[in-house]
Amino acid sequence: MHLDHSHDGPAAVSADAHRPDGTRRALRIGLGGPVGSGKTATVAALCRALRDELSLAVVTNDIYTREDAEFLLREAVLPPERITAVETGACPHTAIRDDISANLEAVEDLEDEVGPLDLILVESGGDNLTATFSRGLVDAQVFVIDVAGGDDIPRKGGPGVTTADLLVINKTDLAPHVGSDLARMAADAKAQRAELPVVLQSLRSEDGVRQVADWVRAQLTAWTA
Amino acid sequence: MTRAALLVLADGRFPAGGHAHSGGAEAAVKAGRITGAASLEDFCRGRLYTTGLVSASLAAAAALGADPVALDEAADARTPSPALRVAARRLGRQLMRAARAAWPHPELDALARRFPKGAHQPVVLGLAARAAGLGAADAAYCSAYESVSGPATATVRLLSLDPFDATAGLARLADDIDRVASEAAEAAARAVTDGVDALPAASAPLLEVGAEAHAAWAVRLFAS
């Protein structure tokens, strides 16, 4: 990253910390994980928790056009102009990792059109355990898995589980119903991730997203320091 | 110049956004015009001699140093479908980012400043080739090949087509790609002296019509 590089060109190339006009760009946080693990629900809960204190926007990467974006719009978590859907050509991991150009365009357009922004959440389409975000696209990434997907997922590892800046084990309220052992999931995650943080959450409970929201606030504090 | 730069630019993994576009293949699959390897090859040949020829000519002219603003207008004039114009500009903007990272060049900077939301992709491609030290024929080849490789890889995903069949079809198009690239390079040379009206204006009405329908679908896998 060229943290102190100033541009007179029209657009930053990718990870530059500054926008073409020299101002600091928004912090970009990616949320990835398997299909149905609760990425969109986490994004919606984060928007509700943070929208009164931060200027934020969301980019979704849907497999079929705009379904996740439509969910966020229906839930009215943000004004519609703050939510952009990127189409991924049946390959969600390509759009967040190998060829990030459409996502970069989306975050730049959001900053141009509704900015200034403090935070942009980039949600991946549901994918597999190897799907991680390029460092050219996001500054930090959250990997969301859930207890109903099988309590052996933390043990299986893979780049999402082992390297994400935050691992979220979602839907803890379902653990007794699907026979998942939360203590085992937490221990396996700890073994895979060493010092990297893990959050167990249920969005069914009051303020269920608080730990993740606090983590996001800490990232933002570090970004703007 | 270095010929190896052409491999970098023409690589299907060059990060310029193409993976999310089907080049009209998704609409053609839905309409029943592409059903397997044989009809994919026919589709690609048709696209190559129409859209492919026009794109390759624009790219070659840009590589020769023709005025990119005039070329962009010529591309608009040759693209009746608003949906295709939007797709071409979006892909141009995405290619611009990758090209500026790969081959920094003042002419790329100038074009990016002139079209912050993107110039037509073939114009950017030609200028990227120029920035990479490549010639008009190289730019034409790259554009002509892209005009068929995009639909082929998209159809592999859309129809779960055997990837070897799709690739064999591309290989069988090699002579046609030679012909189109050579015609495009000649037209580009004429355009430098006679103006952009010397560029071909071959059209594929079904691609234009299909793109408009596709853009209105509620559920689709590809952006165009």
Tab-separated table of C-alpha atoms in Angstrom, chain A:
chain	number	residue	atom	x	y	z
A	1	MET	CA	0.000	0.000	0.000
A	2	HIS	CA	1.129	3.518	-0.735
A	3	LEU	CA	-0.086	5.112	2.450
A	4	ASP	CA	1.518	8.467	1.834
A	5	HIS	CA	1.188	8.518	-1.904
A	6	SER	CA	-0.845	11.391	-3.259
A	7	HIS	CA	-2.565	11.147	-6.617
A	8	ASP	CA	-3.253	13.728	-9.221
A	9	GLY	CA	-4.813	11.063	-11.443
A	10	PRO	CA	-8.540	10.428	-11.544
A	11	ALA	CA	-8.724	7.235	-9.493
A	12	ALA	CA	-6.629	5.420	-6.964
A	13	VAL	CA	-5.357	2.096	-8.238
A	14	SER	CA	-6.645	-0.136	-5.458
A	15	ALA	CA	-5.526	-0.237	-1.845
A	16	ASP	CA	-4.321	3.356	-1.587
A	17	ALA	CA	-5.434	4.896	1.677
A	18	HIS	CA	-6.267	8.204	0.045
A	19	ARG	CA	-8.840	9.245	-2.504
A	20	PRO	CA	-7.831	11.174	-5.642
A	21	ASP	CA	-8.577	14.483	-3.887
A	22	GLY	CA	-6.139	13.590	-1.091
A	23	THR	CA	-8.733	12.871	1.607
A	24	ARG	CA	-8.560	9.625	3.523
A	25	ARG	CA	-10.888	7.003	2.102
A	26	ALA	CA	-13.380	4.940	4.067
A	27	LEU	CA	-12.284	1.848	5.960
A	28	ARG	CA	-13.335	-1.225	3.954
A	29	ILE	CA	-14.304	-4.385	5.807
A	30	GLY	CA	-15.140	-7.606	3.956
A	31	LEU	CA	-17.600	-10.227	5.203
A	32	GLY	CA	-17.308	-13.689	3.677
A	33	GLY	CA	-18.351	-17.224	4.480
A	34	PRO	CA	-20.472	-20.153	3.324
A	35	VAL	CA	-23.994	-19.841	1.941
A	36	GLY	CA	-26.622	-19.290	4.634
A	37	SER	CA	-24.218	-18.657	7.520
A	38	GLY	CA	-25.724	-15.231	8.243
A	39	LYS	CA	-23.509	-12.757	6.390
A	40	THR	CA	-26.379	-10.585	5.213
A	41	ALA	CA	-28.099	-10.754	8.618
A	42	THR	CA	-24.816	-9.675	10.249
A	43	VAL	CA	-24.426	-6.814	7.787
A	44	ALA	CA	-28.012	-5.713	8.486
A	45	ALA	CA	-27.434	-5.853	12.251
A	46	LEU	CA	-24.161	-3.916	11.910
A	47	CYS	CA	-25.893	-1.224	9.870
A	48	ARG	CA	-28.577	-0.835	12.553
A	49	ALA	CA	-25.951	-0.724	15.314
A	50	LEU	CA	-23.583	1.724	13.603
A	51	ARG	CA	-25.656	3.930	11.309
A	52	ASP	CA	-26.341	6.602	13.923
A	53	GLU	CA	-22.671	7.047	14.800
A	54	LEU	CA	-20.973	6.492	11.424
A	55	SER	CA	-21.445	7.334	7.770
A	56	LEU	CA	-21.532	3.906	6.169
A	57	ALA	CA	-22.431	2.051	2.970
A	58	VAL	CA	-22.667	-1.559	1.809
A	59	VAL	CA	-21.542	-3.404	-1.321
A	60	THR	CA	-23.130	-6.822	-1.874
A	61	ASN	CA	-21.757	-9.494	-4.206
A	62	ASP	CA	-24.756	-11.554	-5.184
A	63	ILE	CA	-24.632	-14.756	-7.123
A	64	TYR	CA	-27.915	-13.927	-8.805
A	65	THR	CA	-28.112	-10.189	-9.379
A	66	ARG	CA	-29.407	-8.310	-6.347
A	67	GLU	CA	-31.001	-10.720	-3.859
A	68	ASP	CA	-28.845	-9.735	-0.861
A	69	ALA	CA	-29.082	-6.066	-1.762
A	70	GLU	CA	-32.872	-6.440	-2.027
A	71	PHE	CA	-32.967	-7.985	1.452
A	72	LEU	CA	-31.063	-5.036	2.912
A	73	LEU	CA	-33.332	-2.613	1.064
A	74	ARG	CA	-36.497	-4.364	2.317
A	75	GLU	CA	-35.157	-4.276	5.844
A	76	ALA	CA	-34.427	-0.571	5.304
A	77	VAL	CA	-31.146	-0.797	7.197
A	78	LEU	CA	-29.724	2.056	5.105
A	79	PRO	CA	-31.058	4.483	2.505
A	80	PRO	CA	-31.072	2.773	-0.925
A	81	GLU	CA	-28.344	5.005	-2.374
A	82	ARG	CA	-25.945	3.570	0.218
A	83	ILE	CA	-26.337	-0.024	-0.985
A	84	THR	CA	-24.715	-1.217	-4.224
A	85	ALA	CA	-24.899	-4.705	-5.743
A	86	VAL	CA	-21.979	-6.087	-7.761
A	87	GLU	CA	-22.644	-8.902	-10.215
A	88	THR	CA	-20.112	-11.702	-10.117
A	89	GLY	CA	-20.620	-13.906	-13.184
A	90	ALA	CA	-21.283	-17.058	-11.137
A	91	CYS	CA	-17.925	-16.722	-9.382
A	92	PRO	CA	-18.239	-14.785	-6.113
A	93	HIS	CA	-14.697	-15.566	-4.961
A	94	THR	CA	-13.226	-14.205	-8.213
A	95	ALA	CA	-14.894	-10.848	-7.611
A	96	ILE	CA	-13.475	-10.467	-4.085
A	97	ARG	CA	-10.051	-11.995	-4.617
A	98	ASP	CA	-8.697	-12.569	-8.145
A	99	ASP	CA	-10.332	-9.717	-10.044
A	100	ILE	CA	-11.534	-7.040	-7.661
A	101	SER	CA	-12.125	-4.349	-10.280
A	102	ALA	CA	-15.947	-4.303	-10.125
A	103	ASN	CA	-15.896	-4.089	-6.335
A	104	LEU	CA	-13.323	-1.292	-6.349
A	105	GLU	CA	-15.496	0.592	-8.796
A	106	ALA	CA	-18.483	0.139	-6.477
A	107	VAL	CA	-16.674	1.418	-3.365
A	108	GLU	CA	-15.266	4.398	-5.253
A	109	ASP	CA	-18.673	5.289	-6.664
A	110	LEU	CA	-20.255	5.092	-3.216
A	111	GLU	CA	-17.631	7.466	-1.818
A	112	ASP	CA	-18.171	9.835	-4.753
A	113	GLU	CA	-21.958	9.762	-4.612
A	114	VAL	CA	-22.898	9.520	-0.923
A	115	GLY	CA	-19.594	10.333	0.770
A	116	PRO	CA	-17.779	11.216	2.835
A	117	LEU	CA	-17.973	7.723	4.311
A	118	ASP	CA	-16.311	6.304	7.415
A	119	LEU	CA	-16.953	2.654	6.633
A	120	ILE	CA	-17.896	0.434	3.696
A	121	LEU	CA	-18.959	-3.152	4.361
A	122	VAL	CA	-18.245	-5.438	1.385
A	123	GLU	CA	-20.278	-8.619	1.614
A	124	SER	CA	-19.206	-11.632	-0.433
A	125	GLY	CA	-21.676	-13.942	-2.102
A	126	GLY	CA	-21.998	-17.237	-0.231
A	127	ASP	CA	-18.996	-19.343	-1.132
A	128	ASN	CA	-16.695	-22.059	0.180
A	129	LEU	CA	-14.173	-22.260	2.998
A	130	THR	CA	-11.303	-21.023	0.830
A	131	ALA	CA	-12.917	-17.710	-0.162
A	132	THR	CA	-10.958	-14.758	1.194
A	133	PHE	CA	-10.839	-11.100	0.219
A	134	SER	CA	-7.920	-9.493	-1.577
A	135	ARG	CA	-5.967	-6.990	0.519
A	136	GLY	CA	-6.346	-4.703	-2.474
A	137	LEU	CA	-10.080	-4.559	-1.803
A	138	VAL	CA	-10.545	-4.628	1.973
A	139	ASP	CA	-8.509	-3.532	4.973
A	140	ALA	CA	-9.848	-6.270	7.243
A	141	GLN	CA	-12.103	-9.264	6.806
A	142	VAL	CA	-14.673	-11.146	8.818
A	143	PHE	CA	-15.424	-14.808	8.102
A	144	VAL	CA	-18.918	-15.905	9.150
A	145	ILE	CA	-19.744	-19.581	9.756
A	146	ASP	CA	-22.660	-20.996	11.709
A	147	VAL	CA	-23.272	-23.826	14.127
A	148	ALA	CA	-25.861	-25.481	11.863
A	149	GLY	CA	-23.291	-25.913	9.090
A	150	GLY	CA	-21.539	-28.529	11.221
A	151	ASP	CA	-19.445	-28.123	14.367
A	152	ASP	CA	-16.386	-29.572	12.597
A	153	ILE	CA	-15.914	-26.526	10.336
A	154	PRO	CA	-13.433	-24.750	12.666
A	155	ARG	CA	-11.425	-27.978	12.875
A	156	LYS	CA	-11.394	-28.326	9.068
A	157	GLY	CA	-9.833	-24.880	8.811
A	158	GLY	CA	-9.133	-23.379	5.391
A	159	PRO	CA	-8.017	-19.821	4.628
A	160	GLY	CA	-11.287	-18.191	5.755
A	161	VAL	CA	-11.314	-19.838	9.171
A	162	THR	CA	-7.582	-19.598	9.811
A	163	THR	CA	-6.636	-16.177	8.398
A	164	ALA	CA	-9.690	-13.884	8.643
A	165	ASP	CA	-9.149	-10.939	10.979
A	166	LEU	CA	-12.311	-11.945	12.831
A	167	LEU	CA	-14.076	-15.313	12.852
A	168	VAL	CA	-17.769	-15.209	13.700
A	169	ILE	CA	-19.527	-18.410	14.749
A	170	ASN	CA	-23.153	-17.470	14.170
A	171	LYS	CA	-26.550	-18.865	15.247
A	172	THR	CA	-25.364	-20.118	18.630
A	173	ASP	CA	-29.039	-20.306	19.655
A	174	LEU	CA	-29.417	-23.262	17.274
A	175	ALA	CA	-26.599	-25.315	18.836
A	176	PRO	CA	-28.811	-27.512	21.080
A	177	HIS	CA	-31.231	-28.159	18.206
A	178	VAL	CA	-28.633	-29.301	15.688
A	179	GLY	CA	-26.377	-31.142	18.136
A	180	SER	CA	-23.420	-28.772	17.737
A	181	ASP	CA	-20.867	-28.545	20.522
A	182	LEU	CA	-20.109	-24.830	20.995
A	183	ALA	CA	-17.203	-25.433	23.366
A	184	ARG	CA	-15.586	-27.726	20.838
A	185	MET	CA	-16.100	-25.185	18.017
A	186	ALA	CA	-14.538	-22.434	20.128
A	187	ALA	CA	-11.585	-24.633	21.110
A	188	ASP	CA	-10.965	-25.761	17.515
A	189	ALA	CA	-11.169	-22.162	16.294
A	190	LYS	CA	-8.684	-21.078	18.940
A	191	ALA	CA	-6.321	-23.884	17.889
A	192	GLN	CA	-6.561	-22.846	14.212
A	193	ARG	CA	-6.242	-19.111	14.789
A	194	ALA	CA	-3.865	-18.602	17.700
A	195	GLU	CA	-4.244	-14.945	18.716
A	196	LEU	CA	-6.809	-13.939	16.065
A	197	PRO	CA	-10.199	-13.168	17.643
A	198	VAL	CA	-13.338	-15.336	17.513
A	199	VAL	CA	-16.880	-14.184	18.322
A	200	LEU	CA	-19.792	-16.513	19.076
A	201	GLN	CA	-23.058	-14.729	18.400
A	202	SER	CA	-26.792	-15.168	18.070
A	203	LEU	CA	-28.576	-12.379	16.251
A	204	ARG	CA	-31.823	-13.610	17.866
A	205	SER	CA	-30.757	-12.137	21.192
A	206	GLU	CA	-30.994	-8.501	22.157
A	207	ASP	CA	-27.973	-6.587	20.845
A	208	GLY	CA	-26.619	-9.856	19.397
A	209	VAL	CA	-24.204	-8.096	17.062
A	210	ARG	CA	-22.574	-6.028	19.838
A	211	GLN	CA	-19.227	-7.894	19.915
A	212	VAL	CA	-18.784	-7.636	16.141
A	213	ALA	CA	-19.846	-3.985	16.185
A	214	ASP	CA	-17.260	-3.296	18.902
A	215	TRP	CA	-14.605	-5.026	16.798
A	216	VAL	CA	-15.556	-2.854	13.816
A	217	ARG	CA	-15.316	0.271	15.995
A	218	ALA	CA	-11.827	-0.782	17.091
A	219	GLN	CA	-10.776	-1.297	13.461
A	220	LEU	CA	-12.071	2.131	12.608
A	221	THR	CA	-10.232	3.722	15.512
A	222	ALA	CA	-6.994	2.124	14.313
A	223	TRP	CA	-7.709	3.218	10.704
A	224	THR	CA	-8.288	6.844	11.572
A	225	ALA	CA	-5.501	7.058	14.163
